[in-house]
């Protein structure tokens, strides 16, 4: 038998992984479990789980627990201590304030500020059950923000009086951003800047109210001097845990860790309507050591988009920093433009990213790398292993002619003729695909389009299995570049890319591009 691993612990929550053979987001079979304690919490609990990453809630601080599940070895763990529990309701929070009630949302924000300030170092702020509408709340270091079961912290629908996060702080560090560049943006409904040792947890919900007001009607604009807010924005934070809560209806990107270190997200549910603009699920940007596990996605854009900033139009690069060490496992991507996406903002470099034991159902693409001339930077050491793709239109893609930004269709970006290699030339080197199963394939199993001056290197594909095709699919270009021919039910096509596949029959000799200079 295998032993469950402890992914994350707080005083009241534990995230575990049950490493069953063949487990993706769900276990192959439901497992009964039992939780007991010999000190502090004497009430034995039991239940069953279908999840590979179950969470245990409402634990007691500073207590030793023993967890037993069918088919696994027992595991023991100790919850950390809590320096004090603060109840947000004691600071004058008003229940059921309407989303359009400016004064009520402002009063609740003031109450939450007082409550956050009252939390001792190492303590917990608990938001009780109920719907609480408040303007953005800023968290601090060495605290836990606990959303009780049935609690909904909801942003207002009115933009008047909404705080703005400036593009940079006094030292020049990037704070607000938009698509990889410093920019004033509205503060996220829940946000933190420069904090350490922060946990956001619970069985409650963060609601960004993107479906109210006008947020989704101006996706690429600036209004009132700022860009749209994220749902949860973490800037230059370290040692952060995000455990168990649901987050929905973000005004733009849902969870955006920016310049963070040592971040773990486990057991979340991230959702937005399928037609909501740029509501990516989880976008780590210029971050190191990020773990995303047991997370369920159903969003209007990419489920996970790994980024590293964008070089400015005049070559500005002082805000750039690499992303390195992103681990994605046991996640379910039910809908979205892409399952795991890297780019297109990758000028600082994206390195050492893996996705394992995940299921992608109905996404447009599975693994997607996208960049273009002018970006610079490198994407290296990317791995996908033991992933099921069901109803994914294009399973694997890498595109170095991505037609983003105002000049994306210009000849110098889209030309298939070699261009001079300079600081703006992006590099993709090292992509490993192993044990991927594709069901109901629509367009193409893999398409890799590199630059003639910088071909994609070291793509290794092993044990790729195409089980079935979507026979109702119509042919369409599988990547967003000019001059791409429509495809339907194709295997692996490449242009300016080095692809090594253990099944040569999967390598197509068909061209990706139509006649294109």
Short mmCIF file of C-alpha atoms in Angstrom, two decimals:
data_model
loop_
_atom_site.label_atom_id
_atom_site.label_comp_id
_atom_site.label_asym_id
_atom_site.label_seq_id
_atom_site.Cartn_x
_atom_site.Cartn_y
_atom_site.Cartn_z
CA UNK A 1 0.00 0.00 0.00
CA UNK A 2 1.08 3.57 -0.61
CA UNK A 3 1.11 6.31 1.96
CA UNK A 4 -0.92 9.51 1.43
CA UNK A 5 1.16 12.65 1.31
CA UNK A 6 0.42 15.88 3.13
CA UNK A 7 0.31 18.71 0.59
CA UNK A 8 -0.51 21.61 2.89
CA UNK A 9 -1.47 22.23 6.52
CA UNK A 10 -2.99 25.09 8.44
CA UNK A 11 -4.38 25.20 11.95
CA UNK A 12 -7.82 24.09 10.71
CA UNK A 13 -7.32 22.56 7.23
CA UNK A 14 -5.29 19.70 5.78
CA UNK A 15 -4.83 18.88 2.09
CA UNK A 16 -3.77 15.33 1.31
CA UNK A 17 -2.96 13.39 -1.85
CA UNK A 18 -4.11 9.78 -2.25
CA UNK A 19 -1.62 8.46 -4.85
CA UNK A 20 -3.71 5.64 -6.31
CA UNK A 21 -2.55 4.15 -9.57
CA UNK A 22 -4.51 5.75 -12.43
CA UNK A 23 -5.90 8.57 -10.29
CA UNK A 24 -6.40 11.84 -12.15
CA UNK A 25 -8.68 14.44 -10.49
CA UNK A 26 -10.85 11.54 -9.33
CA UNK A 27 -9.75 8.26 -7.81
CA UNK A 28 -10.39 5.10 -9.84
CA UNK A 29 -12.82 4.06 -7.07
CA UNK A 30 -14.35 5.83 -4.08
CA UNK A 31 -12.38 5.31 -0.87
CA UNK A 32 -13.76 5.27 2.65
CA UNK A 33 -11.71 7.15 5.22
CA UNK A 34 -11.48 7.73 8.95
CA UNK A 35 -9.90 10.59 10.90
CA UNK A 36 -9.08 10.23 14.56
CA UNK A 37 -7.10 12.07 17.20
CA UNK A 38 -5.67 11.13 20.55
CA UNK A 39 -5.46 14.70 21.83
CA UNK A 40 -7.54 17.83 21.53
CA UNK A 41 -10.17 16.62 19.05
CA UNK A 42 -11.55 13.35 20.41
CA UNK A 43 -14.43 13.03 17.97
CA UNK A 44 -13.68 10.46 15.29
CA UNK A 45 -14.82 11.41 11.78
CA UNK A 46 -15.43 9.19 8.82
CA UNK A 47 -16.60 9.54 5.27
CA UNK A 48 -15.71 8.67 1.71
CA UNK A 49 -14.02 10.51 -1.10
CA UNK A 50 -13.81 10.22 -4.86
CA UNK A 51 -11.02 12.83 -5.06
CA UNK A 52 -7.30 12.21 -5.39
CA UNK A 53 -6.73 15.40 -3.37
CA UNK A 54 -9.26 15.49 -0.50
CA UNK A 55 -9.29 18.29 2.07
CA UNK A 56 -10.12 17.97 5.75
CA UNK A 57 -11.81 21.04 7.21
CA UNK A 58 -12.68 22.35 10.66
CA UNK A 59 -9.74 20.70 12.38
CA UNK A 60 -8.46 21.78 15.77
CA UNK A 61 -5.19 23.74 16.03
CA UNK A 62 -2.15 22.12 17.59
CA UNK A 63 -3.56 18.63 17.40
CA UNK A 64 -2.19 15.30 16.18
CA UNK A 65 -4.44 13.44 13.73
CA UNK A 66 -4.36 10.00 12.18
CA UNK A 67 -5.88 9.60 8.71
CA UNK A 68 -6.77 6.18 7.35
CA UNK A 69 -8.22 5.45 3.92
CA UNK A 70 -9.08 2.18 2.19
CA UNK A 71 -6.17 0.90 0.17
CA UNK A 72 -3.60 3.27 1.69
CA UNK A 73 -1.27 3.27 4.63
CA UNK A 74 -2.25 5.38 7.62
CA UNK A 75 -0.64 8.80 7.92
CA UNK A 76 -0.31 11.06 10.95
CA UNK A 77 0.08 14.82 10.99
CA UNK A 78 0.11 17.71 13.46
CA UNK A 79 -1.86 20.88 12.81
CA UNK A 80 -0.02 24.13 13.58
CA UNK A 81 -1.05 26.36 16.47
CA UNK A 82 -3.27 29.43 16.04
CA UNK A 83 -2.42 32.59 17.96
CA UNK A 84 -6.05 33.70 18.11
CA UNK A 85 -9.37 33.46 16.28
CA UNK A 86 -11.06 36.72 15.26
CA UNK A 87 -14.69 36.73 14.09
CA UNK A 88 -15.29 39.28 11.33
CA UNK A 89 -18.96 39.60 12.36
CA UNK A 90 -17.91 41.32 15.58
CA UNK A 91 -16.65 44.35 13.64
CA UNK A 92 -20.00 45.50 12.31
CA UNK A 93 -20.32 43.53 9.08
CA UNK A 94 -23.76 43.93 7.53
CA UNK A 95 -25.36 40.85 6.02
CA UNK A 96 -27.00 40.74 2.57
CA UNK A 97 -25.90 44.18 1.33
CA UNK A 98 -27.01 44.46 -2.30
CA UNK A 99 -24.24 44.45 -4.93
CA UNK A 100 -25.22 47.95 -6.09
CA UNK A 101 -25.26 49.40 -2.53
CA UNK A 102 -22.17 51.65 -2.56
CA UNK A 103 -22.46 52.79 1.05
CA UNK A 104 -23.11 49.30 2.40
CA UNK A 105 -20.16 47.81 0.50
CA UNK A 106 -17.93 50.63 1.76
CA UNK A 107 -18.99 50.07 5.39
CA UNK A 108 -18.31 46.35 5.11
CA UNK A 109 -14.86 47.02 3.63
CA UNK A 110 -14.06 49.29 6.60
CA UNK A 111 -15.25 46.60 9.01
CA UNK A 112 -13.06 43.99 7.33
CA UNK A 113 -10.04 46.32 7.44
CA UNK A 114 -10.50 46.64 11.20
CA UNK A 115 -10.91 42.90 11.53
CA UNK A 116 -7.71 42.20 9.54
CA UNK A 117 -5.81 44.69 11.72
CA UNK A 118 -7.07 42.92 14.85
CA UNK A 119 -5.69 39.51 13.86
CA UNK A 120 -2.60 38.70 15.94
CA UNK A 121 0.56 37.37 14.31
CA UNK A 122 -0.19 33.75 13.49
CA UNK A 123 -3.92 34.20 14.03
CA UNK A 124 -7.05 33.60 11.98
CA UNK A 125 -9.82 35.87 10.71
CA UNK A 126 -13.03 33.92 10.23
CA UNK A 127 -15.77 35.15 7.88
CA UNK A 128 -19.02 33.50 9.05
CA UNK A 129 -21.75 32.01 6.90
CA UNK A 130 -23.78 34.56 4.95
CA UNK A 131 -23.44 36.82 1.91
CA UNK A 132 -21.13 39.76 2.62
CA UNK A 133 -20.71 42.49 -0.01
CA UNK A 134 -17.58 44.61 0.38
CA UNK A 135 -15.17 46.74 -1.60
CA UNK A 136 -11.67 45.24 -1.96
CA UNK A 137 -10.01 43.81 1.14
CA UNK A 138 -6.23 43.81 1.62
CA UNK A 139 -4.64 41.02 3.67
CA UNK A 140 -1.44 41.10 5.74
CA UNK A 141 1.41 38.78 6.68
CA UNK A 142 1.27 35.93 9.19
CA UNK A 143 -2.48 35.40 9.11
CA UNK A 144 -5.15 32.97 7.94
CA UNK A 145 -8.26 34.24 6.17
CA UNK A 146 -10.94 31.60 6.79
CA UNK A 147 -14.16 31.46 4.75
CA UNK A 148 -16.65 29.39 6.70
CA UNK A 149 -18.95 26.96 4.93
CA UNK A 150 -21.80 29.04 3.51
CA UNK A 151 -19.82 32.28 3.54
CA UNK A 152 -19.77 34.35 0.34
CA UNK A 153 -17.50 37.39 0.18
CA UNK A 154 -18.90 39.32 -2.77
CA UNK A 155 -17.54 42.36 -4.61
CA UNK A 156 -19.99 45.18 -5.36
CA UNK A 157 -21.20 45.84 -8.89
CA UNK A 158 -20.51 49.58 -8.72
CA UNK A 159 -17.10 50.89 -9.80
CA UNK A 160 -17.39 54.31 -8.15
CA UNK A 161 -14.85 54.61 -5.35
CA UNK A 162 -13.10 51.36 -6.25
CA UNK A 163 -9.42 51.53 -5.13
CA UNK A 164 -6.71 51.47 -7.80
CA UNK A 165 -3.42 49.57 -7.54
CA UNK A 166 -0.70 51.73 -9.14
CA UNK A 167 1.58 50.31 -11.81
CA UNK A 168 4.64 50.62 -9.55
CA UNK A 169 5.45 51.33 -5.93
CA UNK A 170 7.91 53.97 -4.72
CA UNK A 171 10.87 51.65 -5.34
CA UNK A 172 9.81 50.96 -8.92
CA UNK A 173 8.53 47.44 -8.27
CA UNK A 174 5.63 46.43 -10.51
CA UNK A 175 2.33 46.33 -8.62
CA UNK A 176 -0.55 46.79 -11.02
CA UNK A 177 -0.21 45.12 -14.41
CA UNK A 178 -2.02 44.24 -17.59
CA UNK A 179 -0.95 41.48 -19.94
CA UNK A 180 2.59 41.45 -18.64
CA UNK A 181 3.29 45.20 -18.50
CA UNK A 182 3.09 47.62 -15.54
CA UNK A 183 -0.28 49.35 -15.57
CA UNK A 184 -2.68 50.88 -13.08
CA UNK A 185 -5.44 48.38 -12.37
CA UNK A 186 -8.38 48.24 -10.04
CA UNK A 187 -7.49 46.35 -6.87
CA UNK A 188 -8.78 42.79 -6.68
CA UNK A 189 -11.70 42.10 -4.33
CA UNK A 190 -9.19 40.17 -2.21
CA UNK A 191 -5.52 41.04 -2.55
CA UNK A 192 -2.15 41.11 -0.81
CA UNK A 193 1.13 42.89 -1.58
CA UNK A 194 4.50 41.84 -0.19
CA UNK A 195 3.11 39.57 2.52
CA UNK A 196 4.60 36.40 4.03
CA UNK A 197 3.01 33.35 5.61
CA UNK A 198 -0.55 33.86 4.36
CA UNK A 199 -3.27 31.21 4.18
CA UNK A 200 -6.65 31.71 2.48
CA UNK A 201 -8.86 28.72 3.20
CA UNK A 202 -12.28 27.33 3.92
CA UNK A 203 -15.42 25.96 2.31
CA UNK A 204 -16.83 29.38 1.41
CA UNK A 205 -16.79 31.39 -1.81
CA UNK A 206 -15.13 34.49 -3.23
CA UNK A 207 -17.40 36.14 -5.80
CA UNK A 208 -15.85 38.84 -8.00
CA UNK A 209 -19.23 40.04 -9.37
CA UNK A 210 -17.89 40.10 -12.91
CA UNK A 211 -21.37 39.09 -14.02
CA UNK A 212 -22.76 42.28 -12.48
CA UNK A 213 -22.01 45.82 -13.49
CA UNK A 214 -20.05 46.35 -16.70
CA UNK A 215 -16.68 44.62 -16.11
CA UNK A 216 -17.07 42.12 -18.93
CA UNK A 217 -18.15 44.73 -21.49
CA UNK A 218 -14.71 46.41 -21.78
CA UNK A 219 -12.17 43.55 -21.73
CA UNK A 220 -9.25 45.38 -23.39
CA UNK A 221 -10.00 48.96 -22.35
CA UNK A 222 -8.95 51.36 -19.61
CA UNK A 223 -11.76 53.07 -17.72
CA UNK A 224 -11.46 55.63 -14.94
CA UNK A 225 -7.70 55.38 -15.36
CA UNK A 226 -7.32 51.66 -14.68
CA UNK A 227 -7.58 48.16 -16.09
CA UNK A 228 -10.02 45.55 -14.81
CA UNK A 229 -9.30 43.88 -11.45
CA UNK A 230 -8.42 40.23 -10.90
CA UNK A 231 -10.47 37.99 -8.63
CA UNK A 232 -7.57 37.31 -6.23
CA UNK A 233 -4.30 39.19 -6.77
CA UNK A 234 -1.12 38.27 -4.86
CA UNK A 235 1.85 40.54 -5.55
CA UNK A 236 5.39 39.72 -4.36
CA UNK A 237 4.13 37.35 -1.66
CA UNK A 238 5.88 34.28 -0.21
CA UNK A 239 4.78 31.12 1.58
CA UNK A 240 1.11 31.33 0.60
CA UNK A 241 -1.51 28.56 0.86
CA UNK A 242 -4.86 28.63 -0.97
CA UNK A 243 -6.98 25.77 0.34
CA UNK A 244 -10.44 24.52 -0.43
CA UNK A 245 -12.52 27.59 -1.28
CA UNK A 246 -14.45 28.37 -4.45
CA UNK A 247 -13.83 31.52 -6.47
CA UNK A 248 -16.10 32.66 -9.29
CA UNK A 249 -17.04 35.49 -11.64
CA UNK A 250 -13.73 37.37 -11.55
CA UNK A 251 -13.74 40.68 -13.46
CA UNK A 252 -10.67 39.43 -15.41
CA UNK A 253 -8.05 36.78 -14.49
CA UNK A 254 -9.37 34.80 -11.53
CA UNK A 255 -6.24 34.07 -9.45
CA UNK A 256 -3.10 36.00 -10.34
CA UNK A 257 0.05 35.36 -8.30
CA UNK A 258 2.60 37.92 -9.51
CA UNK A 259 6.24 37.76 -8.42
CA UNK A 260 5.42 35.21 -5.70
CA UNK A 261 7.52 32.46 -4.12
CA UNK A 262 6.46 29.19 -2.48
CA UNK A 263 2.75 29.10 -3.26
CA UNK A 264 0.43 26.10 -2.93
CA UNK A 265 -3.16 25.91 -4.21
CA UNK A 266 -5.13 22.77 -3.36
CA UNK A 267 -8.75 21.70 -3.67
CA UNK A 268 -10.10 24.94 -5.16
CA UNK A 269 -13.05 25.33 -7.54
CA UNK A 270 -12.45 28.14 -10.05
CA UNK A 271 -15.36 29.08 -12.30
CA UNK A 272 -16.69 31.69 -14.70
CA UNK A 273 -19.22 31.61 -17.57
CA UNK A 274 -17.88 30.13 -20.80
CA UNK A 275 -18.33 33.45 -22.64
CA UNK A 276 -16.77 35.75 -20.02
CA UNK A 277 -13.72 37.57 -21.46
CA UNK A 278 -10.20 36.85 -20.17
CA UNK A 279 -11.42 35.04 -17.07
CA UNK A 280 -8.38 32.75 -16.94
CA UNK A 281 -8.41 30.43 -13.95
CA UNK A 282 -4.92 30.54 -12.43
CA UNK A 283 -2.09 32.65 -13.88
CA UNK A 284 1.25 32.46 -12.06
CA UNK A 285 3.44 35.23 -13.47
CA UNK A 286 7.14 35.64 -12.66
CA UNK A 287 6.74 33.16 -9.80
CA UNK A 288 8.92 30.41 -8.33
CA UNK A 289 7.93 27.13 -6.74
CA UNK A 290 4.18 26.97 -7.39
CA UNK A 291 2.05 23.88 -6.71
CA UNK A 292 -1.47 23.61 -8.16
CA UNK A 293 -3.17 20.35 -7.20
CA UNK A 294 -6.68 18.99 -6.96
CA UNK A 295 -8.16 22.13 -8.55
CA UNK A 296 -11.29 22.07 -10.69
CA UNK A 297 -11.62 24.63 -13.49
CA UNK A 298 -14.54 25.77 -15.62
CA UNK A 299 -13.75 29.20 -17.04
CA UNK A 300 -14.11 31.54 -20.01
CA UNK A 301 -10.44 31.52 -21.07
CA UNK A 302 -7.34 29.46 -20.23
CA UNK A 303 -7.57 27.25 -17.16
CA UNK A 304 -3.91 27.71 -16.17
CA UNK A 305 -1.73 30.24 -17.99
CA UNK A 306 1.91 30.40 -16.91
CA UNK A 307 3.46 33.78 -17.67
CA UNK A 308 6.65 35.80 -17.13
CA UNK A 309 5.86 39.35 -18.23
CA UNK A 310 6.07 41.02 -21.60
CA UNK A 311 8.84 43.13 -23.09
CA UNK A 312 7.60 46.67 -23.66
CA UNK A 313 7.06 48.16 -27.14
CA UNK A 314 10.38 50.00 -26.86
CA UNK A 315 12.21 47.05 -25.33
CA UNK A 316 11.43 47.91 -21.69
CA UNK A 317 12.46 44.96 -19.51
CA UNK A 318 13.11 46.21 -15.96
CA UNK A 319 9.86 44.59 -14.76
CA UNK A 320 10.70 41.14 -16.11
CA UNK A 321 11.46 38.11 -13.97
CA UNK A 322 11.42 34.41 -14.77
CA UNK A 323 8.88 31.80 -13.75
CA UNK A 324 10.46 28.55 -12.58
CA UNK A 325 9.20 25.41 -10.88
CA UNK A 326 5.44 25.09 -11.50
CA UNK A 327 3.87 21.73 -10.59
CA UNK A 328 0.32 20.93 -11.70
CA UNK A 329 -1.29 17.63 -10.69
CA UNK A 330 -4.66 15.94 -10.19
CA UNK A 331 -6.60 18.85 -11.70
CA UNK A 332 -9.80 18.80 -13.74
CA UNK A 333 -10.13 21.29 -16.61
CA UNK A 334 -13.77 21.00 -17.63
CA UNK A 335 -13.89 23.93 -20.03
CA UNK A 336 -11.65 26.74 -21.22
CA UNK A 337 -9.56 27.90 -24.15
CA UNK A 338 -6.58 25.88 -22.95
CA UNK A 339 -5.79 23.37 -20.21
CA UNK A 340 -2.18 24.31 -19.41
CA UNK A 341 -0.96 27.30 -21.39
CA UNK A 342 2.46 28.96 -21.36
CA UNK A 343 2.65 32.53 -22.69
CA UNK A 344 2.15 34.53 -24.60
CA UNK A 345 3.69 36.90 -22.02
CA UNK A 346 6.93 34.95 -21.40
CA UNK A 347 9.69 37.52 -21.92
CA UNK A 348 11.24 36.86 -18.50
CA UNK A 349 11.52 33.14 -19.28
CA UNK A 350 9.42 30.15 -18.22
CA UNK A 351 11.32 27.09 -17.03
CA UNK A 352 10.63 23.74 -15.38
CA UNK A 353 6.85 23.36 -15.64
CA UNK A 354 5.12 19.99 -15.31
CA UNK A 355 1.54 18.76 -15.47
CA UNK A 356 0.76 15.21 -14.37
CA UNK A 357 -2.27 13.05 -13.63
CA UNK A 358 -4.84 15.55 -14.88
CA UNK A 359 -8.02 15.40 -16.96
CA UNK A 360 -9.00 17.95 -19.60
CA UNK A 361 -12.59 17.75 -20.81
CA UNK A 362 -13.95 19.99 -23.56
CA UNK A 363 -11.13 22.54 -23.62
CA UNK A 364 -10.15 24.07 -26.95
CA UNK A 365 -6.53 23.01 -26.47
CA UNK A 366 -4.66 20.85 -24.00
CA UNK A 367 -1.00 21.84 -23.67
CA UNK A 368 -0.48 25.14 -25.44
CA UNK A 369 2.71 27.19 -25.84
CA UNK A 370 2.41 30.57 -27.52
CA UNK A 371 4.87 33.36 -28.27
CA UNK A 372 6.00 35.61 -31.12
CA UNK A 373 8.85 37.76 -32.40
CA UNK A 374 9.53 40.69 -30.10
CA UNK A 375 8.86 38.71 -26.92
CA UNK A 376 12.37 37.39 -26.34
CA UNK A 377 12.86 35.05 -23.41
CA UNK A 378 12.83 31.26 -23.42
CA UNK A 379 10.43 28.43 -22.62
CA UNK A 380 12.38 25.37 -21.45
CA UNK A 381 11.89 22.04 -19.68
CA UNK A 382 8.13 21.56 -20.07
CA UNK A 383 6.62 18.15 -19.30
CA UNK A 384 3.16 16.59 -19.57
CA UNK A 385 2.66 13.08 -18.21
CA UNK A 386 -0.34 10.84 -17.60
CA UNK A 387 -3.02 13.22 -18.85
CA UNK A 388 -6.42 12.38 -20.31
CA UNK A 389 -7.85 14.71 -22.96
CA UNK A 390 -11.50 14.13 -23.74
CA UNK A 391 -13.18 16.31 -26.36
CA UNK A 392 -10.14 18.59 -26.64
CA UNK A 393 -10.05 20.10 -30.11
CA UNK A 394 -6.25 20.42 -30.44
CA UNK A 395 -4.35 18.35 -27.90
CA UNK A 396 -0.80 19.74 -28.13
CA UNK A 397 0.41 22.96 -29.71
CA UNK A 398 3.36 25.31 -29.75
CA UNK A 399 3.09 28.48 -31.81
CA UNK A 400 5.88 31.03 -32.28
CA UNK A 401 3.80 33.19 -34.66
CA UNK A 402 0.98 33.96 -32.21
CA UNK A 403 -0.83 37.02 -33.59
CA UNK A 404 -1.36 38.90 -30.31
CA UNK A 405 -1.12 42.69 -29.79
CA UNK A 406 -1.89 45.47 -32.26
CA UNK A 407 0.98 44.50 -34.58
CA UNK A 408 0.38 40.74 -34.38
CA UNK A 409 -0.60 40.45 -38.03
CA UNK A 410 2.28 42.57 -39.32
CA UNK A 411 4.60 40.93 -41.82
CA UNK A 412 7.64 41.05 -39.52
CA UNK A 413 5.74 38.95 -36.95
CA UNK A 414 4.12 36.49 -39.33
CA UNK A 415 6.76 36.06 -42.05
CA UNK A 416 8.04 32.50 -42.50
CA UNK A 417 11.35 33.88 -43.79
CA UNK A 418 14.30 33.96 -41.34
CA UNK A 419 14.65 37.18 -39.37
CA UNK A 420 17.75 38.43 -37.54
CA UNK A 421 18.22 36.86 -34.11
CA UNK A 422 18.21 39.49 -31.38
CA UNK A 423 16.98 40.10 -27.82
CA UNK A 424 13.40 39.89 -29.06
CA UNK A 425 13.76 36.38 -30.52
CA UNK A 426 11.84 33.87 -28.36
CA UNK A 427 13.17 30.34 -27.78
CA UNK A 428 11.28 27.09 -27.12
CA UNK A 429 13.57 24.22 -26.13
CA UNK A 430 12.57 21.03 -24.34
CA UNK A 431 9.00 19.68 -24.34
CA UNK A 432 8.33 16.14 -23.10
CA UNK A 433 4.96 14.42 -23.64
CA UNK A 434 4.42 10.97 -22.09
CA UNK A 435 1.40 8.72 -21.57
CA UNK A 436 -1.26 11.07 -22.94
CA UNK A 437 -4.61 9.64 -24.02
CA UNK A 438 -6.79 11.57 -26.49
CA UNK A 439 -10.51 10.92 -26.93
CA UNK A 440 -12.84 12.58 -29.45
CA UNK A 441 -10.05 14.47 -31.19
CA UNK A 442 -11.40 17.26 -33.42
CA UNK A 443 -8.53 19.03 -35.17
CA UNK A 444 -5.01 17.71 -34.58
CA UNK A 445 -3.14 15.72 -31.96
CA UNK A 446 -0.11 18.00 -32.11
CA UNK A 447 0.93 21.07 -34.07
CA UNK A 448 4.32 22.72 -33.62
CA UNK A 449 5.08 25.94 -35.51
CA UNK A 450 8.52 27.44 -34.84
CA UNK A 451 10.46 30.39 -36.20
CA UNK A 452 12.85 29.76 -39.09
CA UNK A 453 15.56 31.68 -37.19
CA UNK A 454 14.78 29.83 -33.93
CA UNK A 455 13.16 26.43 -34.54
CA UNK A 456 11.49 24.65 -31.64
CA UNK A 457 13.95 22.09 -30.25
CA UNK A 458 13.82 18.83 -28.33
CA UNK A 459 10.16 17.85 -28.49
CA UNK A 460 9.88 14.26 -27.27
CA UNK A 461 6.59 12.35 -27.52
CA UNK A 462 6.22 8.91 -25.96
CA UNK A 463 3.16 6.66 -25.69
CA UNK A 464 0.65 9.09 -27.16
CA UNK A 465 -2.64 7.28 -27.69
CA UNK A 466 -5.46 8.55 -29.93
CA UNK A 467 -8.52 6.56 -28.86
CA UNK A 468 -11.28 8.21 -30.91
CA UNK A 469 -12.27 11.17 -33.07
CA UNK A 470 -15.10 13.68 -32.95
CA UNK A 471 -16.85 12.93 -36.23
CA UNK A 472 -19.02 16.04 -35.95
CA UNK A 473 -15.98 18.32 -35.95
CA UNK A 474 -15.34 20.73 -38.81
CA UNK A 475 -11.87 21.60 -40.01
CA UNK A 476 -10.29 24.71 -38.46
CA UNK A 477 -6.83 26.23 -38.04
CA UNK A 478 -5.41 24.71 -34.84
CA UNK A 479 -3.18 27.67 -33.85
CA UNK A 480 -3.64 31.44 -33.93
CA UNK A 481 -1.19 32.48 -36.63
CA UNK A 482 -1.69 33.81 -40.13
CA UNK A 483 -1.65 31.45 -43.11
CA UNK A 484 -2.58 28.27 -41.21
CA UNK A 485 -4.60 25.69 -43.09
CA UNK A 486 -7.73 24.17 -41.53
CA UNK A 487 -7.24 20.69 -40.04
CA UNK A 488 -9.48 17.83 -38.99
CA UNK A 489 -8.55 14.48 -37.42
CA UNK A 490 -4.82 14.88 -38.06
CA UNK A 491 -1.95 13.46 -36.03
CA UNK A 492 1.28 15.43 -35.46
CA UNK A 493 2.27 18.19 -37.86
CA UNK A 494 5.28 20.45 -37.53
CA UNK A 495 7.13 23.27 -39.22
CA UNK A 496 10.48 24.58 -38.02
CA UNK A 497 10.34 22.14 -35.11
CA UNK A 498 12.36 19.12 -34.02
CA UNK A 499 9.89 16.39 -33.02
CA UNK A 500 11.02 12.95 -31.82
CA UNK A 501 8.11 10.52 -31.53
CA UNK A 502 8.36 6.84 -30.53
CA UNK A 503 5.54 6.08 -33.02
CA UNK A 504 6.75 7.36 -36.41
CA UNK A 505 3.34 6.74 -37.99
CA UNK A 506 1.97 9.66 -35.95
CA UNK A 507 4.34 12.11 -37.66
CA UNK A 508 2.58 13.72 -40.60
CA UNK A 509 4.40 15.12 -43.62
CA UNK A 510 1.57 17.58 -44.32
CA UNK A 511 2.35 21.29 -44.09
CA UNK A 512 1.00 23.57 -41.38
CA UNK A 513 1.06 26.79 -43.37
CA UNK A 514 -0.49 27.66 -46.66
CA UNK A 515 1.74 29.55 -49.10
CA UNK A 516 3.11 32.33 -46.93
CA UNK A 517 6.13 34.60 -47.27
#
